PDB file of C-alpha atoms in Angstrom:
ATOM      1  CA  UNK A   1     -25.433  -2.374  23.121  1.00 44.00           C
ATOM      2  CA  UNK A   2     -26.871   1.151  22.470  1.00 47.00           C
ATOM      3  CA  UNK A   3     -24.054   2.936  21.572  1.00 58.00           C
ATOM      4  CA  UNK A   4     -20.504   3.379  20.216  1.00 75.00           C
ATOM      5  CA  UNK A   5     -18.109   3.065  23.634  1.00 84.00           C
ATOM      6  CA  UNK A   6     -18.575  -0.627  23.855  1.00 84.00           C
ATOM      7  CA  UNK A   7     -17.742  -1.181  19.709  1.00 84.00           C
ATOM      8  CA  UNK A   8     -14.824   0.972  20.024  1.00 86.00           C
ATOM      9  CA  UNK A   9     -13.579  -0.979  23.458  1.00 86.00           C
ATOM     10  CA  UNK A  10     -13.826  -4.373  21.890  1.00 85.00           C
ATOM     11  CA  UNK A  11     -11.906  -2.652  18.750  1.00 86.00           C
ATOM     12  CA  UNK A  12      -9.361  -1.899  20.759  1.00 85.00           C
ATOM     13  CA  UNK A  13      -8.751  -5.330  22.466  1.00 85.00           C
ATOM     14  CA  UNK A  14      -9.016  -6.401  18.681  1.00 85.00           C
ATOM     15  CA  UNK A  15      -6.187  -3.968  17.626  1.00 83.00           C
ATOM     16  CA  UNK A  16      -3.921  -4.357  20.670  1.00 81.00           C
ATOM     17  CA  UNK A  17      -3.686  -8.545  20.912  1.00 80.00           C
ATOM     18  CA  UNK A  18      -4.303  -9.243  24.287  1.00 81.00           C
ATOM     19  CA  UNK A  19      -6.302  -7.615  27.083  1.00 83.00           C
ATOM     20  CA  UNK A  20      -2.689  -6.381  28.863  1.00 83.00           C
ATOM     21  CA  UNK A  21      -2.096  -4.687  26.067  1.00 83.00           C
ATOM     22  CA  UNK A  22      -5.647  -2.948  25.488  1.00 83.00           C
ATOM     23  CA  UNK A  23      -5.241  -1.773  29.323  1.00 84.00           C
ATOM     24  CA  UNK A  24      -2.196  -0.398  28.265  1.00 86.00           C
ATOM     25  CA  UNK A  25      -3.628   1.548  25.369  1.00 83.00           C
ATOM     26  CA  UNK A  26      -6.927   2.710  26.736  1.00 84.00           C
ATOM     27  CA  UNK A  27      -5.300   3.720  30.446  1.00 86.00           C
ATOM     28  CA  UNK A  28      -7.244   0.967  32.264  1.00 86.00           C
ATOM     29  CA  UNK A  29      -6.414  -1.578  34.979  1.00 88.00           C
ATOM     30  CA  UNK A  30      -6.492  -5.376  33.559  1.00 85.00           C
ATOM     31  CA  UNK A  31      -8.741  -6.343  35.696  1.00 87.00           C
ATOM     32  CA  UNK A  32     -11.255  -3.069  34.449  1.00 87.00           C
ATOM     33  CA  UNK A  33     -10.470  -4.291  31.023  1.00 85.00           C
ATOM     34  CA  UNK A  34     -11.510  -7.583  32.097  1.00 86.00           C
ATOM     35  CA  UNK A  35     -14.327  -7.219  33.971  1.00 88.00           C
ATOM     36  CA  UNK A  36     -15.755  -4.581  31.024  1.00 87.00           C
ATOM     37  CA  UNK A  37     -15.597  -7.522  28.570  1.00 88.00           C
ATOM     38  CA  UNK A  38     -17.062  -9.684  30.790  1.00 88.00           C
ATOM     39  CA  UNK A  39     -19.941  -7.167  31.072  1.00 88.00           C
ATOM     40  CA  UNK A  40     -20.356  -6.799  27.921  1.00 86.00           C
ATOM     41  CA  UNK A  41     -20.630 -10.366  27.256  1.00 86.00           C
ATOM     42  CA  UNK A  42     -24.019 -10.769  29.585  1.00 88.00           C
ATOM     43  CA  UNK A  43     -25.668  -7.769  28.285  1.00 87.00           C
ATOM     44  CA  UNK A  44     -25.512  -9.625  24.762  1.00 86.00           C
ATOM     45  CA  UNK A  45     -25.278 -13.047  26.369  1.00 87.00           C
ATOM     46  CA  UNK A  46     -22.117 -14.047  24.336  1.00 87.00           C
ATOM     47  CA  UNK A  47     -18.860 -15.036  24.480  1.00 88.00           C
ATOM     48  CA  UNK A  48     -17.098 -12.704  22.097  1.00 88.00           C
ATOM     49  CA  UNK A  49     -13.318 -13.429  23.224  1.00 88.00           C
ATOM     50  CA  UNK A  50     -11.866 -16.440  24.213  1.00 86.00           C
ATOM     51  CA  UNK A  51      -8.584 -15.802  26.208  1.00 76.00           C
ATOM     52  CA  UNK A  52      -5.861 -18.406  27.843  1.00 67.00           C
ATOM     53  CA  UNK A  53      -2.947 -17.485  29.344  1.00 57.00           C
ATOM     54  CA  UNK A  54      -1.311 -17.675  25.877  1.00 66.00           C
ATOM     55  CA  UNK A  55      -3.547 -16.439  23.603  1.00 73.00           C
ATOM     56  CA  UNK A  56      -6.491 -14.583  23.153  1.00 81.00           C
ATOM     57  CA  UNK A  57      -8.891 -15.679  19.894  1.00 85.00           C
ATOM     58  CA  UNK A  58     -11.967 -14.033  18.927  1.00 87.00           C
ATOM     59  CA  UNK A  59     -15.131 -16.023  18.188  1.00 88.00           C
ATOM     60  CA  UNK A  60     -17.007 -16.006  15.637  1.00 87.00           C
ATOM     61  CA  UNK A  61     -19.713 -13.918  16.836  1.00 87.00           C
ATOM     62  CA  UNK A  62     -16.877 -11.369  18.647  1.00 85.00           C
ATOM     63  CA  UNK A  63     -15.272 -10.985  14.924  1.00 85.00           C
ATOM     64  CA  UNK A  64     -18.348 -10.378  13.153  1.00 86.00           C
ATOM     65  CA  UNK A  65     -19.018  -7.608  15.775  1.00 85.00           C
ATOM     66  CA  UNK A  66     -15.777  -6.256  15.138  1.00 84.00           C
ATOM     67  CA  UNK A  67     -15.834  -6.515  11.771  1.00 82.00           C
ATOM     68  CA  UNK A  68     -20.031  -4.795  11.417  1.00 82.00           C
ATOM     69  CA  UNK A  69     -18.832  -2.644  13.752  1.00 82.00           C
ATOM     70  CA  UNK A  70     -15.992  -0.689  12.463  1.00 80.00           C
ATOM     71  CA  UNK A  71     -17.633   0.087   9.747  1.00 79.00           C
ATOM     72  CA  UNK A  72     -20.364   1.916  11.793  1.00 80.00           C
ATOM     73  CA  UNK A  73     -18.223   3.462  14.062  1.00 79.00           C
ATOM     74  CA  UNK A  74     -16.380   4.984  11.020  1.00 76.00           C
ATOM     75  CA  UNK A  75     -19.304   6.080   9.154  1.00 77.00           C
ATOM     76  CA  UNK A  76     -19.920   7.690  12.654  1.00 76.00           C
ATOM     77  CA  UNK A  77     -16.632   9.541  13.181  1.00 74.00           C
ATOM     78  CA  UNK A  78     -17.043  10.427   9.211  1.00 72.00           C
ATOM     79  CA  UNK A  79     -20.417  11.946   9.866  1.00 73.00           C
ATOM     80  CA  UNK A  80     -19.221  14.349  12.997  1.00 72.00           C
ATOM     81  CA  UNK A  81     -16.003  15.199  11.215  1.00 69.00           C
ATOM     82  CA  UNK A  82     -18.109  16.137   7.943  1.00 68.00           C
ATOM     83  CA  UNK A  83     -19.816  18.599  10.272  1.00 70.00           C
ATOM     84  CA  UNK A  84     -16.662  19.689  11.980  1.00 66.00           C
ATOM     85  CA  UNK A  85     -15.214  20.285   8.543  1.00 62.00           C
ATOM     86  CA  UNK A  86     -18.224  22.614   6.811  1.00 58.00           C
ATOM     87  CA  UNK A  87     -17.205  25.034  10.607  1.00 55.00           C
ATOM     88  CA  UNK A  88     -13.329  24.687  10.869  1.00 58.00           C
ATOM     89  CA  UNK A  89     -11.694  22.815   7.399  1.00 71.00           C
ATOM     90  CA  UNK A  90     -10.305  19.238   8.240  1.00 83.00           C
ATOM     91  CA  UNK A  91      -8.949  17.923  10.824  1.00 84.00           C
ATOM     92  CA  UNK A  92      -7.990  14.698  12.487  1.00 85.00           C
ATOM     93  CA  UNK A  93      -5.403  12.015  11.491  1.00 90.00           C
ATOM     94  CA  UNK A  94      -4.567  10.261   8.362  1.00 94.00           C
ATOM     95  CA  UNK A  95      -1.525   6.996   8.201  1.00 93.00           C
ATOM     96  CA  UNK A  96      -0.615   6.748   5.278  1.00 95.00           C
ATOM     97  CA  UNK A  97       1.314   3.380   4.035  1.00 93.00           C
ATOM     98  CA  UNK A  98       3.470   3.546   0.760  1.00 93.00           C
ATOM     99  CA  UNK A  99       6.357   1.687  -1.162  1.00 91.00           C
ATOM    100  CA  UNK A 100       9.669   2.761  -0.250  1.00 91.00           C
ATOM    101  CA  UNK A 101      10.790   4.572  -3.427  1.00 92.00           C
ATOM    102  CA  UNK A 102       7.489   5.948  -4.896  1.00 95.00           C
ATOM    103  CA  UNK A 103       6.988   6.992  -1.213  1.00 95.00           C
ATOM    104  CA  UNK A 104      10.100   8.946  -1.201  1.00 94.00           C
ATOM    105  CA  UNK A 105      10.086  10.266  -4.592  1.00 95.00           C
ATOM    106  CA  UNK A 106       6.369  11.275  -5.143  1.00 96.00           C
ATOM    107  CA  UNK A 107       4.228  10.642  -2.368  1.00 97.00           C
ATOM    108  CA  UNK A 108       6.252  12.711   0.092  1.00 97.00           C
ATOM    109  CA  UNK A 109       6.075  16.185  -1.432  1.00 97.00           C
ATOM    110  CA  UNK A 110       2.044  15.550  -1.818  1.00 97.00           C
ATOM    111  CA  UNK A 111       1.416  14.610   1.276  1.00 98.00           C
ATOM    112  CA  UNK A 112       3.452  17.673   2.608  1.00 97.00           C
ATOM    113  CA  UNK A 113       1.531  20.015   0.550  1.00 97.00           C
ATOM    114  CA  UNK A 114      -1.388  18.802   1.601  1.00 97.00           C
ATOM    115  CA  UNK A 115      -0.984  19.661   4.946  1.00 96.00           C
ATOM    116  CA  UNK A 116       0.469  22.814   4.141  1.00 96.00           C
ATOM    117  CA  UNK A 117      -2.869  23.605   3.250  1.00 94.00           C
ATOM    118  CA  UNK A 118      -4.937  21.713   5.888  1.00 93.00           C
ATOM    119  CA  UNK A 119      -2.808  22.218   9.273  1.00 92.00           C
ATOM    120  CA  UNK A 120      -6.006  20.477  11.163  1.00 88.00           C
ATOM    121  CA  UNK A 121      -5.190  17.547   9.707  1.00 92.00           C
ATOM    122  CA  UNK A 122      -2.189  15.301  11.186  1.00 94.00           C
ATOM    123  CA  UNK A 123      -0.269  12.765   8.528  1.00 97.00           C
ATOM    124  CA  UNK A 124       1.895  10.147   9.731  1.00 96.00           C
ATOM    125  CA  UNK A 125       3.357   8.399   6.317  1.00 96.00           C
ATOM    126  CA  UNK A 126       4.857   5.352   7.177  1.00 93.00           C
ATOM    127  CA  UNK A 127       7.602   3.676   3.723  1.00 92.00           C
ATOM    128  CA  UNK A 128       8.123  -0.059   3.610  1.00 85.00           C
ATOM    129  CA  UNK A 129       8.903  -2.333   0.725  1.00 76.00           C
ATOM    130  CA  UNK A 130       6.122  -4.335   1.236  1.00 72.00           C
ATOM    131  CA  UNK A 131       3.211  -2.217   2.248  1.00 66.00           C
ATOM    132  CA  UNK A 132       0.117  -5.016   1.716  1.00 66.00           C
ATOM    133  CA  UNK A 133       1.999  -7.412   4.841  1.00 59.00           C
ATOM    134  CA  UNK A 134       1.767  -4.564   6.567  1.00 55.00           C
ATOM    135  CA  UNK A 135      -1.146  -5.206   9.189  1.00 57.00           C
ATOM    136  CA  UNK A 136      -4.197  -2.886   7.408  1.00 57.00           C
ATOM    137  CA  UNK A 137      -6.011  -2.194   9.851  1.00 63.00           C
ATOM    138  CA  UNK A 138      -3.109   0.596  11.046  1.00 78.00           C
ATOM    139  CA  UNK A 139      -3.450   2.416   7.873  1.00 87.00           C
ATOM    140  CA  UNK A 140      -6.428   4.533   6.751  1.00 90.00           C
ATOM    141  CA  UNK A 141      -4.564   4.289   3.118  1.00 93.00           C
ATOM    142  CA  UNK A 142      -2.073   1.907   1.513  1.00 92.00           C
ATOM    143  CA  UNK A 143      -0.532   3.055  -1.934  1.00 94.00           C
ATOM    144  CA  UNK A 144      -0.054   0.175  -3.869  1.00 91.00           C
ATOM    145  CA  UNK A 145       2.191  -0.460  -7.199  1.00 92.00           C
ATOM    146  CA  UNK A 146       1.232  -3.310  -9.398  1.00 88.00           C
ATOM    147  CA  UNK A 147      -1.369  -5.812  -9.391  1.00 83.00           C
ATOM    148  CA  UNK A 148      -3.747  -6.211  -7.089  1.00 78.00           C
ATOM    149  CA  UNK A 149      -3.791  -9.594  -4.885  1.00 72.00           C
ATOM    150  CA  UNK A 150      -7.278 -10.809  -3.817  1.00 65.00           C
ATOM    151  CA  UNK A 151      -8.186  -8.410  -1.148  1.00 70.00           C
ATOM    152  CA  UNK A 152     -11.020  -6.684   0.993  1.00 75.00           C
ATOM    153  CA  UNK A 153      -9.534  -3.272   0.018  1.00 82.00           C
ATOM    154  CA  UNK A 154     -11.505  -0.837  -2.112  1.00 86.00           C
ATOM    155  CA  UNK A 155      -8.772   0.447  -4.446  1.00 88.00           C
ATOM    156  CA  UNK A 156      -8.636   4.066  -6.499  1.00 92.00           C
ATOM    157  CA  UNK A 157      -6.961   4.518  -9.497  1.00 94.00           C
ATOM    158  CA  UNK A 158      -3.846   7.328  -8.973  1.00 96.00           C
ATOM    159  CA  UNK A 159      -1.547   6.675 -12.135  1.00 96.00           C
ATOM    160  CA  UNK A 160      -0.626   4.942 -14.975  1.00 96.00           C
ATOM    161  CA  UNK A 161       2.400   3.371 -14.969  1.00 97.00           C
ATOM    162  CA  UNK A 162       4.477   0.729 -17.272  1.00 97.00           C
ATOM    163  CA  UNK A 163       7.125  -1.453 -16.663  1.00 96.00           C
ATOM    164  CA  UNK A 164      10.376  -1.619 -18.681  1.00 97.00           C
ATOM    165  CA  UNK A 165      13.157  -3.839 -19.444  1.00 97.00           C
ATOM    166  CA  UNK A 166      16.296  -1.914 -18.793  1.00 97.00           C
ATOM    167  CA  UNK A 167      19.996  -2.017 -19.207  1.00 97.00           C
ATOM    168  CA  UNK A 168      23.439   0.700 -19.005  1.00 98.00           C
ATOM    169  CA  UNK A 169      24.814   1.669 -22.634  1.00 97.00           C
ATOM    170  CA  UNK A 170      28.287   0.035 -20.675  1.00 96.00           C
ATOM    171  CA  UNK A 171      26.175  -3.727 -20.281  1.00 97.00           C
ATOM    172  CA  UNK A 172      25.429  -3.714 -24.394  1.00 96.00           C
ATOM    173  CA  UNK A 173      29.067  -3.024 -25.197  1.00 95.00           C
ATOM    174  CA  UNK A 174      29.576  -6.501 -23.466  1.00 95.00           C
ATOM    175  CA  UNK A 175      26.702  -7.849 -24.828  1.00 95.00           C
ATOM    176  CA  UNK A 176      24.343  -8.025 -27.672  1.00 89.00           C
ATOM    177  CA  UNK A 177      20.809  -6.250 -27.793  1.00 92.00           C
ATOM    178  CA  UNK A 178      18.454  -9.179 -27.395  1.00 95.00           C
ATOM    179  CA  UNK A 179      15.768  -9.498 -29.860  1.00 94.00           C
ATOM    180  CA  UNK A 180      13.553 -11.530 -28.072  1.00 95.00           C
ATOM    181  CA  UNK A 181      12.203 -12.137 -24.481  1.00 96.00           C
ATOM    182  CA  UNK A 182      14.243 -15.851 -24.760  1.00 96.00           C
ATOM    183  CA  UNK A 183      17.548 -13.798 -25.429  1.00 96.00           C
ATOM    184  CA  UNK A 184      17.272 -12.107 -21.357  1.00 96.00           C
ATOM    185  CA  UNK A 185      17.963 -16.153 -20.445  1.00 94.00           C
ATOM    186  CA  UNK A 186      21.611 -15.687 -21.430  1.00 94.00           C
ATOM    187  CA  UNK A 187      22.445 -11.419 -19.964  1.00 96.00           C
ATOM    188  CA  UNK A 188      22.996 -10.848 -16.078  1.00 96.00           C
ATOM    189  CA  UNK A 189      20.284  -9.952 -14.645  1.00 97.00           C
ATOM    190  CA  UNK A 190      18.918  -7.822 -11.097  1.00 97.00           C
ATOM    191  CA  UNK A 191      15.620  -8.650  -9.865  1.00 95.00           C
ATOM    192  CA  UNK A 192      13.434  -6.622  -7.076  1.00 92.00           C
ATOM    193  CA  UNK A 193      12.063  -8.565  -4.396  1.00 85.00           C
ATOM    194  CA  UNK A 194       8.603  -6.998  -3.409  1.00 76.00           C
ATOM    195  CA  UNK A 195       5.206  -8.703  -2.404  1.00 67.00           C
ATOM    196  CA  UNK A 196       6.147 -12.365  -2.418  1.00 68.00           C
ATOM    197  CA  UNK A 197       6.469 -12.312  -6.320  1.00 74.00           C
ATOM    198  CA  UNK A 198       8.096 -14.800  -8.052  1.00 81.00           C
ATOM    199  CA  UNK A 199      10.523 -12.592  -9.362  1.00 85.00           C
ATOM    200  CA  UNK A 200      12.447 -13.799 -11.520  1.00 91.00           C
ATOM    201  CA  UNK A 201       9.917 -15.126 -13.611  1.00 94.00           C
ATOM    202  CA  UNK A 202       9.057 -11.983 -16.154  1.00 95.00           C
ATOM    203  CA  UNK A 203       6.134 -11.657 -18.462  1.00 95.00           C
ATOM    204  CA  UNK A 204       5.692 -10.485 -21.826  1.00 96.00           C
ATOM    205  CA  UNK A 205       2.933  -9.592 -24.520  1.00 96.00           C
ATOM    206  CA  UNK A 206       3.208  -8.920 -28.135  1.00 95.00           C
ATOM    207  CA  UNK A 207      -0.331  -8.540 -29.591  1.00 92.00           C
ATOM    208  CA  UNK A 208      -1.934 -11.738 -28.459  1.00 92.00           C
ATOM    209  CA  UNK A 209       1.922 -13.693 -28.568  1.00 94.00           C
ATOM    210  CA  UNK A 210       2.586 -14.133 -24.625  1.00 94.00           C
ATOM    211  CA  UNK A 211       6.329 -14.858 -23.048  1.00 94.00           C
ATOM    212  CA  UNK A 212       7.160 -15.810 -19.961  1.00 94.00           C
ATOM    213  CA  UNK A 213      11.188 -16.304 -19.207  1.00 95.00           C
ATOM    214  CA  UNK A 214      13.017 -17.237 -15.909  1.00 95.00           C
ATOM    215  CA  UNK A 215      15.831 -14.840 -15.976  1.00 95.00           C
ATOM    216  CA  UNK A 216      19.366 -15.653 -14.107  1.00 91.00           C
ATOM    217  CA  UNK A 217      19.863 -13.333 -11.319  1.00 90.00           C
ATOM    218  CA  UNK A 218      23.359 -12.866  -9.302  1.00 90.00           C
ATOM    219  CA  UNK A 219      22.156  -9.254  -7.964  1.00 94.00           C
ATOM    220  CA  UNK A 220      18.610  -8.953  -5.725  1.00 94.00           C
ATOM    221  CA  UNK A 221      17.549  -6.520  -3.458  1.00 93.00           C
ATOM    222  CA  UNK A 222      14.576  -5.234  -1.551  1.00 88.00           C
ATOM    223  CA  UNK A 223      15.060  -1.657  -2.451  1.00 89.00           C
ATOM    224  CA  UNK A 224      14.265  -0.482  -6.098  1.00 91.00           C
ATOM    225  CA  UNK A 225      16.842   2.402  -5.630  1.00 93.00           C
ATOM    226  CA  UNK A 226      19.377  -0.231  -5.035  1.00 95.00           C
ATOM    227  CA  UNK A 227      19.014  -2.393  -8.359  1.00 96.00           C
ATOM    228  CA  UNK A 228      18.335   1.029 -10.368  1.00 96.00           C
ATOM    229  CA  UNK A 229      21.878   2.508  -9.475  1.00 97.00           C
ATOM    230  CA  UNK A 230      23.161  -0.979  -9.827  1.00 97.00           C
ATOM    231  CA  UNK A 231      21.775  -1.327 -13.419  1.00 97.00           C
ATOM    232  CA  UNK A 232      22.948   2.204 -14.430  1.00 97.00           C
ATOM    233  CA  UNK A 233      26.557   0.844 -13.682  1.00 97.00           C
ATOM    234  CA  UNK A 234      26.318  -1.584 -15.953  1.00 96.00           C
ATOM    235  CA  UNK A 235      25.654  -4.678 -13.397  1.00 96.00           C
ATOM    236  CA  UNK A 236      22.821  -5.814 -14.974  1.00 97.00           C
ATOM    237  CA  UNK A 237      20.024  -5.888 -16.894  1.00 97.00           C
ATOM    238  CA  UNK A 238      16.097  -4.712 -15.381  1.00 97.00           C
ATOM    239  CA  UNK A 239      12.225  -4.728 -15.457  1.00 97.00           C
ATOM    240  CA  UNK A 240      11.757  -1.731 -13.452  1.00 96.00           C
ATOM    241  CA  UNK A 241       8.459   0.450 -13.237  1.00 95.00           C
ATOM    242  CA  UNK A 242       8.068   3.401 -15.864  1.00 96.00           C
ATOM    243  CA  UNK A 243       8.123   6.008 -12.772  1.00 97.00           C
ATOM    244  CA  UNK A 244      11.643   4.993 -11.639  1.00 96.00           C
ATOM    245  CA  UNK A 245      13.459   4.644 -14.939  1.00 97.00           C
ATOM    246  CA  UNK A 246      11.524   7.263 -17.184  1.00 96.00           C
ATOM    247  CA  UNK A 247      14.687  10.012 -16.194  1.00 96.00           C
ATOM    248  CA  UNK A 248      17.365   7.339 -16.662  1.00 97.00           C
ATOM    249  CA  UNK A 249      16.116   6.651 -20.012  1.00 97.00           C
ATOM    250  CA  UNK A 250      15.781  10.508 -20.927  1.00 96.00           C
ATOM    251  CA  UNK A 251      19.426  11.136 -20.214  1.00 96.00           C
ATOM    252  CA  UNK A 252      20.950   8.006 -21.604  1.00 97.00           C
ATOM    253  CA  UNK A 253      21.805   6.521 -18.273  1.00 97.00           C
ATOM    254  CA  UNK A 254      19.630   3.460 -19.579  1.00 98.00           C
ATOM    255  CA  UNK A 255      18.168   2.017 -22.884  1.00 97.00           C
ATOM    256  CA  UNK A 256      15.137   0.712 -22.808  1.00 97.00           C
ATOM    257  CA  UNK A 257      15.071  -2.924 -24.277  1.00 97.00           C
ATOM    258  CA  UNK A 258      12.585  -4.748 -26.493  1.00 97.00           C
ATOM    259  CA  UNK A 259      10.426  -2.433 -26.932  1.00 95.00           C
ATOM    260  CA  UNK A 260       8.203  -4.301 -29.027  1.00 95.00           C
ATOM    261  CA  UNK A 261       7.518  -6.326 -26.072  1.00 96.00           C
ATOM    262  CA  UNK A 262       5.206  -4.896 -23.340  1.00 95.00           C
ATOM    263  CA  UNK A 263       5.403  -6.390 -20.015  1.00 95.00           C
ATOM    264  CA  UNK A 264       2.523  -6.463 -17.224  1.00 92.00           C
ATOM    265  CA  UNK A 265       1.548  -2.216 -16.092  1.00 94.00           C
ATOM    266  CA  UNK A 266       1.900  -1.744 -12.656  1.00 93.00           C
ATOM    267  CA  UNK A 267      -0.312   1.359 -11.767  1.00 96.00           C
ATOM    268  CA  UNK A 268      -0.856   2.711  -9.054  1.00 96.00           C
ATOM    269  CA  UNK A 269      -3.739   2.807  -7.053  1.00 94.00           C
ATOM    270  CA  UNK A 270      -4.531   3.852  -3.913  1.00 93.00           C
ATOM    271  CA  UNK A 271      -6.943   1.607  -1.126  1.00 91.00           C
ATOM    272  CA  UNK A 272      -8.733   2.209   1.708  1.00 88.00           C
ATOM    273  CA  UNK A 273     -11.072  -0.057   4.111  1.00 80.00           C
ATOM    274  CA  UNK A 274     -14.322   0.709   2.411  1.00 72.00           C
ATOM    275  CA  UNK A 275     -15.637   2.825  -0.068  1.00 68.00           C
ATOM    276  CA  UNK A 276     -18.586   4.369   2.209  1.00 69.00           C
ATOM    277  CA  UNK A 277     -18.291   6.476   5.341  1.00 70.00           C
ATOM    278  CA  UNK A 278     -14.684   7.674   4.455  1.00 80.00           C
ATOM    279  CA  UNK A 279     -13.719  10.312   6.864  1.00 82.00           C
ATOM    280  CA  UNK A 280     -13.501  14.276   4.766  1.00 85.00           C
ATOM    281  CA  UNK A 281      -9.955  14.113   5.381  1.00 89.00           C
ATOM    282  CA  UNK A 282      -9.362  10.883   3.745  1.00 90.00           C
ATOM    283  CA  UNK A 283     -11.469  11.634   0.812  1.00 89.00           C
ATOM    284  CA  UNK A 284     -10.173  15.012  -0.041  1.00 91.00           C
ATOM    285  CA  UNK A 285      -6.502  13.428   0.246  1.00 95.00           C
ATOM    286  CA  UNK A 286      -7.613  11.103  -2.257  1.00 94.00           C
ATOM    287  CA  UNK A 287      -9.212  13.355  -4.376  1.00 94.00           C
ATOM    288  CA  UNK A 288      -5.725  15.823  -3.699  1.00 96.00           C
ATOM    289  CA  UNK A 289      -3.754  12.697  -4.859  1.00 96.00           C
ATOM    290  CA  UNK A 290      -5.334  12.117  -8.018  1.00 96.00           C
ATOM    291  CA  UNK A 291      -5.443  15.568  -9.107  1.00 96.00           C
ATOM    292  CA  UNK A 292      -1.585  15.881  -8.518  1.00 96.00           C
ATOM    293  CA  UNK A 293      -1.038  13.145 -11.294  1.00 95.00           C
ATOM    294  CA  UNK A 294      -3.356  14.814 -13.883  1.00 92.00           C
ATOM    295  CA  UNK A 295      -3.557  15.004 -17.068  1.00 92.00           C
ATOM    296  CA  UNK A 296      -0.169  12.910 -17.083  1.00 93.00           C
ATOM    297  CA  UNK A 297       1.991  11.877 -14.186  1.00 95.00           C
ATOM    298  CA  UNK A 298       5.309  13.403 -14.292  1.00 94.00           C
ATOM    299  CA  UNK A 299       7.233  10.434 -15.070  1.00 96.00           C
ATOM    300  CA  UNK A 300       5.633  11.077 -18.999  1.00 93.00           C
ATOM    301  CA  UNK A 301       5.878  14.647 -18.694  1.00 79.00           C
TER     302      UNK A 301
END
């Protein structure tokens, strides 16, 4: 193997899931597709796929090729479009992955501006509540909220960002202010159901005193939009990130409870494949994205 063609073939079996599939994508016959990997398997003399009727599994040897591989064809692509880019500006594609709110609310209006003023480059933003299930390898970044699960990603910091224990002026008529973590045992709560957390378990720290309290929940949802409006009606009471409450708050909508208390940031941070051989376009969008939340992001304007 002497060149790039037969990495970026074997890629795309990798990406597609079977070898129908890859014909499909790269406009081949399955039989071409077939006999290609089968070529390509003498000149190195070895079996890099293993394929049944009802599955297809790479070995050992086919992932680490995949794996070694993608990171030279992208330093590759990164070097010609770094050359393309000192003629012509940037250009290519960038998919983008992001949380549904924070997507909506913040992310959006960047990434539009930022191809206001780089039409060579193409953005395709996709919002989900759980962007880190997604599969990464569709994404050339994932915008992340929150703590970072043990990961290959190479993560960049974008914003700070706290986490606050909320409730509606109408919800502490009914019920006292609670002075202590314990207290949010015995209030109606809403939780957020995002990355597999558990929860309805919430953290707290006062200097070096820790709390952790299960809180009763009636009221869930996948959407953070969801349990915000619900909370601001008085529904219940929630931890919500700084960014999504910080206007509430401002106009009386919510009261921040036990302040005292801090509960576990959730920045956000930005993460990408690896941290060398980043195509132009993906590093000055990161750089872009950063600068847009400097000195302070807007939710502590």
């Amino acid at each position: 193997m002497n060149d790039s063609p037969d990495i970026r073939f074997l890629l795309a079996i990798r990406a597609s899931g079977s070898l129908a599939a890859a014909a499909r994508k790269l406009g081949l016959s399955p039989s071409a597709v077939t006999q290609r990997l089968q070529q390509l398997e003498r000149k190195l003399d070895t079996r890099l796929v293993d394929r049944t009727a009802r599955r297809l599994q790479f070995t050992e040897e086919g992932a680490l090729l995949c794996q070694r591989g993608a990171e030279i064809v992208q330093q590759f692509d990164a070097l010609f479009e770094d050359l393309q880019a000192r003629r012509k500006g940037l250009v290519g594609s960038l998919k983008i992955n992001a949380p549904l709110g924070f997507g909506r609310r913040y992310l959006a209006p960047v990434i539009a501006d930022f191809q206001k003023e780089n039409p060579g480059v193409d953005i395709a933003l996709t919002l989900s509540d759980q962007p880190l299930t997604e599969t990464a390898d569709r994404y050339d970044i994932v915008v992340h909220i929150g703590e970072l699960p043990a990961s290959n990603l190479v993560g960049y910091a974008i914003a700070p960002n706290a986490r606050f224990v909320c409730a509606s002026p109408a919800l502490l008529k009914r019920f006292p202010h609670p002075e202590s973590p314990e207290e949010l045992a015995g209030l109606p709560c809403i939780v957020l159901r995002e990355n597999n957390e558990d929860v309805s378990l919430w953290q707290f720290r006062k200097g070096r005193v820790t709390c952790s309290v299960r809180v009763p929940s009636k009221l869930s949802c996948n959407d953070g939009e969801v349990i915000r409006l619900w909370a601001c009606e008085g529904r219940g009471v929630i931890l919500r990130s700084e960014w999504d409450v910080a206007d509430d708050i401002a106009k009386g909508n919510l009261v921040r409870l036990l302040p005292a208390w801090k509960a576990r940031d959730a920045d956000v941070i930005a993460l990408t494949h690896h941290r060398a051989g980043l195509p132009a376009r993906t590093r000055h969008f990161m750089r872009y994205l950063q600068d847009r939340f400097k000195p302070q992001p807007p939710w502590r304007s």
